[in-house]
Amino acid sequence: MERVAQDEHGPAVADHRQGAGHRTVRRPDLAPPHGGESRVGGMAAADEVKAAGSAGPVRIDAWIWSVRLTKTRSMAATACRAGHVQLNGERVKPAHTVKVGDEVRLRLEGRERIVVVSQIIRKRVGAAVAVEAYVDNSPPPPPRADVLAAGVRDRGMGRPTKRDRREMERLRGL
């Protein structure tokens, strides 16, 4: 059984075995960076962006996911494959790279998001940090009352008739 101990020189591993006595082994891979205290509770927001890094190309599906425009990376890749993502006016595949200044259009869940890339981020970051990575030029979302009124049927009403379908299409504006 191993146990991590902390002293003035950084963490060490104490090896306790029967008959072996007490032995302390120094582990440099567990030492805090630059001899300072190790942080508990994660990184600060500024460090998250540095860790996410702007070095090297970033795939568009990874960028869309990391700035929280989609919930999952696979959802971002699926949107790209379906043609719901445009980069500078052209449909792109998930592996296409993103640069600062590119305009990304994403059509998802009945809403179009138009964003201009202002920062390249590889890893998913907090919402407050993610908002700084792009400029949002999206039109405002439709009012929630209008969305709910369009074609909502009561439970147990059965299959809609032709007349019901026409009314739902009229409400949706089709």
mmCIF file of C-alpha atoms in Angstrom:
data_model
loop_
_atom_site.group_PDB
_atom_site.id
_atom_site.type_symbol
_atom_site.label_atom_id
_atom_site.label_comp_id
_atom_site.label_asym_id
_atom_site.label_seq_id
_atom_site.Cartn_x
_atom_site.Cartn_y
_atom_site.Cartn_z
ATOM 1 C CA MET A 1 0.000 0.000 0.000
ATOM 2 C CA GLU A 2 1.375 3.437 -0.907
ATOM 3 C CA ARG A 3 0.633 6.672 0.872
ATOM 4 C CA VAL A 4 1.598 10.170 -0.309
ATOM 5 C CA ALA A 5 3.274 12.324 2.340
ATOM 6 C CA GLN A 6 4.100 16.034 2.073
ATOM 7 C CA ASP A 7 7.174 17.639 3.620
ATOM 8 C CA GLU A 8 9.226 20.797 2.985
ATOM 9 C CA HIS A 9 10.816 19.219 -0.122
ATOM 10 C CA GLY A 10 7.573 18.223 -1.854
ATOM 11 C CA PRO A 11 5.537 15.007 -1.947
ATOM 12 C CA ALA A 12 7.081 11.650 -1.197
ATOM 13 C CA VAL A 13 5.721 8.118 -1.238
ATOM 14 C CA ALA A 14 5.973 6.016 1.906
ATOM 15 C CA ASP A 15 6.186 2.319 1.168
ATOM 16 C CA HIS A 16 4.760 0.155 3.975
ATOM 17 C CA ARG A 17 5.328 -3.577 3.600
ATOM 18 C CA GLN A 18 5.534 -6.296 6.171
ATOM 19 C CA GLY A 19 9.093 -6.810 7.304
ATOM 20 C CA ALA A 20 10.416 -3.935 5.166
ATOM 21 C CA GLY A 21 10.111 -1.291 7.851
ATOM 22 C CA HIS A 22 9.451 2.345 6.977
ATOM 23 C CA ARG A 23 10.982 3.617 3.753
ATOM 24 C CA THR A 24 10.409 6.987 2.068
ATOM 25 C CA VAL A 25 10.890 7.277 -1.687
ATOM 26 C CA ARG A 26 11.235 10.690 -3.342
ATOM 27 C CA ARG A 27 8.953 11.074 -6.435
ATOM 28 C CA PRO A 28 9.930 14.056 -8.653
ATOM 29 C CA ASP A 29 6.835 13.578 -10.842
ATOM 30 C CA LEU A 30 4.641 14.438 -7.830
ATOM 31 C CA ALA A 31 6.563 17.596 -6.891
ATOM 32 C CA PRO A 32 4.687 20.884 -7.256
ATOM 33 C CA PRO A 33 5.909 23.050 -10.167
ATOM 34 C CA HIS A 34 8.660 25.626 -9.420
ATOM 35 C CA GLY A 35 8.826 24.604 -5.771
ATOM 36 C CA GLY A 36 5.563 26.394 -4.998
ATOM 37 C CA GLU A 37 2.407 25.165 -3.383
ATOM 38 C CA SER A 38 0.217 22.910 -5.470
ATOM 39 C CA ARG A 39 -3.169 24.406 -6.251
ATOM 40 C CA VAL A 40 -6.316 22.665 -5.130
ATOM 41 C CA GLY A 41 -9.583 23.125 -6.994
ATOM 42 C CA GLY A 42 -8.400 23.475 -10.586
ATOM 43 C CA MET A 43 -6.941 26.260 -12.699
ATOM 44 C CA ALA A 44 -7.716 29.941 -12.745
ATOM 45 C CA ALA A 45 -9.627 31.283 -15.766
ATOM 46 C CA ALA A 46 -6.569 32.954 -17.298
ATOM 47 C CA ASP A 47 -4.559 29.756 -16.916
ATOM 48 C CA GLU A 48 -7.331 27.738 -18.608
ATOM 49 C CA VAL A 49 -7.001 29.781 -21.793
ATOM 50 C CA LYS A 50 -3.191 29.472 -21.716
ATOM 51 C CA ALA A 51 -3.499 25.730 -21.154
ATOM 52 C CA ALA A 52 -6.048 25.477 -23.948
ATOM 53 C CA GLY A 53 -3.419 27.139 -26.089
ATOM 54 C CA SER A 54 -3.536 28.830 -29.424
ATOM 55 C CA ALA A 55 -0.541 26.931 -30.792
ATOM 56 C CA GLY A 56 -1.275 24.883 -33.859
ATOM 57 C CA PRO A 57 -4.436 24.291 -35.870
ATOM 58 C CA VAL A 58 -7.742 23.401 -34.230
ATOM 59 C CA ARG A 59 -10.523 21.395 -35.869
ATOM 60 C CA ILE A 60 -13.832 23.212 -36.303
ATOM 61 C CA ASP A 61 -15.819 20.525 -34.477
ATOM 62 C CA ALA A 62 -13.435 20.725 -31.508
ATOM 63 C CA TRP A 63 -13.608 24.535 -31.468
ATOM 64 C CA ILE A 64 -17.423 24.598 -31.626
ATOM 65 C CA TRP A 65 -17.535 22.152 -28.710
ATOM 66 C CA SER A 66 -14.865 23.950 -26.677
ATOM 67 C CA VAL A 67 -16.659 27.322 -26.843
ATOM 68 C CA ARG A 68 -19.901 25.595 -25.808
ATOM 69 C CA LEU A 69 -21.961 26.102 -28.972
ATOM 70 C CA THR A 70 -22.798 22.375 -28.837
ATOM 71 C CA LYS A 71 -23.148 20.049 -25.868
ATOM 72 C CA THR A 72 -20.854 17.308 -27.150
ATOM 73 C CA ARG A 73 -18.040 17.030 -29.655
ATOM 74 C CA SER A 74 -19.838 14.248 -31.499
ATOM 75 C CA MET A 75 -22.860 16.548 -31.853
ATOM 76 C CA ALA A 76 -20.571 19.191 -33.405
ATOM 77 C CA ALA A 77 -19.076 16.647 -35.818
ATOM 78 C CA THR A 78 -22.543 15.401 -36.773
ATOM 79 C CA ALA A 79 -23.683 18.979 -37.461
ATOM 80 C CA CYS A 80 -20.656 19.481 -39.729
ATOM 81 C CA ARG A 81 -21.328 16.268 -41.646
ATOM 82 C CA ALA A 82 -25.000 17.211 -42.071
ATOM 83 C CA GLY A 83 -24.057 20.596 -43.570
ATOM 84 C CA HIS A 84 -25.267 22.685 -40.627
ATOM 85 C CA VAL A 85 -21.873 24.354 -40.122
ATOM 86 C CA GLN A 86 -20.477 26.944 -42.509
ATOM 87 C CA LEU A 87 -17.051 28.560 -42.295
ATOM 88 C CA ASN A 88 -16.818 31.862 -44.182
ATOM 89 C CA GLY A 89 -19.921 30.959 -46.197
ATOM 90 C CA GLU A 90 -18.863 27.421 -47.203
ATOM 91 C CA ARG A 91 -19.962 24.096 -45.721
ATOM 92 C CA VAL A 92 -17.077 22.334 -44.040
ATOM 93 C CA LYS A 93 -16.176 18.885 -42.767
ATOM 94 C CA PRO A 94 -15.417 18.327 -39.067
ATOM 95 C CA ALA A 95 -11.637 18.218 -39.641
ATOM 96 C CA HIS A 96 -11.461 21.694 -41.241
ATOM 97 C CA THR A 97 -9.228 24.070 -39.269
ATOM 98 C CA VAL A 98 -10.307 27.379 -37.717
ATOM 99 C CA LYS A 99 -8.323 30.648 -37.691
ATOM 100 C CA VAL A 100 -8.849 33.913 -35.830
ATOM 101 C CA GLY A 101 -11.219 36.145 -37.818
ATOM 102 C CA ASP A 102 -13.211 33.298 -39.415
ATOM 103 C CA GLU A 103 -17.011 33.538 -39.430
ATOM 104 C CA VAL A 104 -18.742 30.361 -38.238
ATOM 105 C CA ARG A 105 -22.450 29.797 -38.905
ATOM 106 C CA LEU A 106 -24.076 26.973 -36.969
ATOM 107 C CA ARG A 107 -27.689 25.897 -37.455
ATOM 108 C CA LEU A 108 -28.785 23.863 -34.452
ATOM 109 C CA GLU A 109 -32.121 23.214 -32.731
ATOM 110 C CA GLY A 110 -34.034 25.541 -35.051
ATOM 111 C CA ARG A 111 -31.732 28.497 -34.410
ATOM 112 C CA GLU A 112 -28.822 29.921 -36.370
ATOM 113 C CA ARG A 113 -25.723 31.064 -34.488
ATOM 114 C CA ILE A 114 -23.317 33.407 -36.272
ATOM 115 C CA VAL A 115 -20.001 33.909 -34.487
ATOM 116 C CA VAL A 116 -16.640 35.400 -35.432
ATOM 117 C CA VAL A 117 -13.607 33.590 -34.003
ATOM 118 C CA SER A 118 -11.538 35.898 -31.790
ATOM 119 C CA GLN A 119 -9.501 33.271 -29.938
ATOM 120 C CA ILE A 120 -8.469 29.708 -30.698
ATOM 121 C CA ILE A 121 -9.275 27.267 -27.898
ATOM 122 C CA ARG A 122 -8.583 23.518 -28.022
ATOM 123 C CA LYS A 123 -10.015 22.302 -24.722
ATOM 124 C CA ARG A 124 -13.479 22.921 -23.301
ATOM 125 C CA VAL A 125 -13.441 25.819 -20.845
ATOM 126 C CA GLY A 126 -15.937 27.448 -18.533
ATOM 127 C CA ALA A 127 -18.822 29.447 -19.966
ATOM 128 C CA ALA A 128 -17.384 32.808 -18.855
ATOM 129 C CA VAL A 129 -14.069 32.085 -20.592
ATOM 130 C CA ALA A 130 -15.742 30.571 -23.676
ATOM 131 C CA VAL A 131 -17.717 33.762 -24.383
ATOM 132 C CA GLU A 132 -14.417 35.660 -24.750
ATOM 133 C CA ALA A 133 -13.328 33.327 -27.575
ATOM 134 C CA TYR A 134 -15.862 34.645 -30.102
ATOM 135 C CA VAL A 135 -17.967 37.651 -31.098
ATOM 136 C CA ASP A 136 -21.634 36.713 -31.293
ATOM 137 C CA ASN A 137 -23.473 38.235 -34.294
ATOM 138 C CA SER A 138 -26.469 35.911 -34.022
ATOM 139 C CA PRO A 139 -30.010 37.185 -34.419
ATOM 140 C CA PRO A 140 -31.969 37.138 -31.174
ATOM 141 C CA PRO A 141 -33.698 33.833 -30.420
ATOM 142 C CA PRO A 142 -37.408 33.651 -31.201
ATOM 143 C CA PRO A 143 -39.719 34.440 -28.275
ATOM 144 C CA ARG A 144 -40.372 31.331 -26.207
ATOM 145 C CA ALA A 145 -44.173 31.739 -26.300
ATOM 146 C CA ASP A 146 -44.177 31.577 -30.127
ATOM 147 C CA VAL A 147 -42.081 28.420 -30.139
ATOM 148 C CA LEU A 148 -44.393 26.603 -27.750
ATOM 149 C CA ALA A 149 -47.589 27.658 -29.542
ATOM 150 C CA ALA A 150 -46.483 26.244 -32.902
ATOM 151 C CA GLY A 151 -47.924 22.763 -33.274
ATOM 152 C CA VAL A 152 -48.152 21.593 -29.683
ATOM 153 C CA ARG A 153 -50.799 18.940 -29.213
ATOM 154 C CA ASP A 154 -52.284 17.708 -25.982
ATOM 155 C CA ARG A 155 -51.282 14.281 -24.830
ATOM 156 C CA GLY A 156 -53.728 11.552 -25.812
ATOM 157 C CA MET A 157 -55.245 13.472 -28.744
ATOM 158 C CA GLY A 158 -54.160 10.772 -31.158
ATOM 159 C CA ARG A 159 -52.789 11.199 -34.635
ATOM 160 C CA PRO A 160 -53.417 14.660 -36.168
ATOM 161 C CA THR A 161 -55.936 14.910 -38.978
ATOM 162 C CA LYS A 162 -55.168 16.573 -42.282
ATOM 163 C CA ARG A 163 -56.902 19.718 -41.025
ATOM 164 C CA ASP A 164 -54.767 19.668 -37.831
ATOM 165 C CA ARG A 165 -51.557 19.286 -39.859
ATOM 166 C CA ARG A 166 -52.489 22.255 -42.058
ATOM 167 C CA GLU A 167 -53.118 24.405 -38.968
ATOM 168 C CA MET A 168 -49.773 23.378 -37.477
ATOM 169 C CA GLU A 169 -47.972 24.229 -40.738
ATOM 170 C CA ARG A 170 -49.736 27.603 -40.846
ATOM 171 C CA LEU A 171 -48.633 28.327 -37.253
ATOM 172 C CA ARG A 172 -45.043 27.365 -38.060
ATOM 173 C CA GLY A 173 -45.063 29.608 -41.132
ATOM 174 C CA LEU A 174 -44.429 26.866 -43.695
#
